[in-house]
Short mmCIF file of C-alpha atoms in Angstrom, two decimals:
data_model
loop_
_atom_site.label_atom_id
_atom_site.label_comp_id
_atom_site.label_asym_id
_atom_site.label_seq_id
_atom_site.Cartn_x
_atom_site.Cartn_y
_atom_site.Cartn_z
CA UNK F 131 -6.81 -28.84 198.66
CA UNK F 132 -6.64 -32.45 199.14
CA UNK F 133 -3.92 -32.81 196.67
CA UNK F 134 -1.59 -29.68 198.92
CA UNK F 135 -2.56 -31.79 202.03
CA UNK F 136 -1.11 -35.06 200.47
CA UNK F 137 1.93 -33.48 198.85
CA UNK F 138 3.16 -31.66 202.44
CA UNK F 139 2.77 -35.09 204.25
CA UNK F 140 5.00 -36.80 201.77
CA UNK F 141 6.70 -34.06 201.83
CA UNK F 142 7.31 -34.43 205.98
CA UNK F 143 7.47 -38.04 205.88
CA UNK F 144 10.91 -37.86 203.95
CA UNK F 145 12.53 -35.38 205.95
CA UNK F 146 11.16 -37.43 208.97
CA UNK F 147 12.84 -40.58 207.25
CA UNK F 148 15.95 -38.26 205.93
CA UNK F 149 17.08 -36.94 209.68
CA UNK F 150 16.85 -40.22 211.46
CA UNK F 151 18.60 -42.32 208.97
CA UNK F 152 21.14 -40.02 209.47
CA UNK F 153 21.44 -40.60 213.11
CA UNK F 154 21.38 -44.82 212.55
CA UNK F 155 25.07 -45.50 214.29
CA UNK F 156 26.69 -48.62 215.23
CA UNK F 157 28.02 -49.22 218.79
CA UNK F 158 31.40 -48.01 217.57
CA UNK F 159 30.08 -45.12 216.64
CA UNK F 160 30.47 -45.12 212.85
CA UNK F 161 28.04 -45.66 210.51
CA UNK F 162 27.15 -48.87 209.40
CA UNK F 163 27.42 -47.84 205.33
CA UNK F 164 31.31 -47.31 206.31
CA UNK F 165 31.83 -50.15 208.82
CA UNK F 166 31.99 -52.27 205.14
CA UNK F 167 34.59 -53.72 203.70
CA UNK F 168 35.95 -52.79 200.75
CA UNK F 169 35.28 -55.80 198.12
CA UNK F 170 35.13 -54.27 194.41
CA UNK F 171 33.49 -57.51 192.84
CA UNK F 172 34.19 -58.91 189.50
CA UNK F 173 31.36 -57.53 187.89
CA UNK F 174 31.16 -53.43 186.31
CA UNK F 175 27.90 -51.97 187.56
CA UNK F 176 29.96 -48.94 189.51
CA UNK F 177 27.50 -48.87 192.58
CA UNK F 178 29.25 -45.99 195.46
CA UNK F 179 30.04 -47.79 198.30
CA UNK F 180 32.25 -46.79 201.56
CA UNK F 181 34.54 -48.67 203.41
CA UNK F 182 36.91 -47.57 206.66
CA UNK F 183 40.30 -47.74 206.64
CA UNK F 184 41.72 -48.63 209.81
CA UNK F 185 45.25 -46.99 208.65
CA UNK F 186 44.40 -43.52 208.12
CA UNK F 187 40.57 -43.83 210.24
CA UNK F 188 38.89 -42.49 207.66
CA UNK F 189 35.75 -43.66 206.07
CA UNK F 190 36.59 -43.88 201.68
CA UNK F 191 34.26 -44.25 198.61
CA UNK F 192 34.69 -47.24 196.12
CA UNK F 193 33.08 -48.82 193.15
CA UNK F 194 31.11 -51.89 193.79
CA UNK F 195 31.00 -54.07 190.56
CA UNK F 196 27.70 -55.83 191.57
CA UNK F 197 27.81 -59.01 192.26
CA UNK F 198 30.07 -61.01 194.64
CA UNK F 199 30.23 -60.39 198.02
#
């Protein structure tokens, strides 16, 4: 019973966590995973990353090598 109990709060504690990082904006409105700019790095570790491109207004996925900036 104790084990149900424990499993449903961590259960609620990640949709909990889930919804409002979802609502973490910046003041302009975007979110602050695509207010980055796009720097690929010289390194190869292929970590998704998003930038936004002020041309089209869109927010795009890119490759972070790893290390750099």
């Amino acid at each position: 019973m104790l084990l149900i109990f424990v499993v449903s709060l961590v259960i609620m504690a990640c949709i909990v966590v889930g919804k409002t990082g979802k609502k973490l904006k910046q003041r302009n409105g975007l979110n602050p995973n695509c207010s980055l700019e796009k720097n690929d790095g010289p390194c190869r570790a292929m970590i998704p990353r998003f930038y936004f491109d002020n041309v089209t207004r869109t927010c795009h996925r890119f490759l972070y090598g790893g290390c750099g900036r």
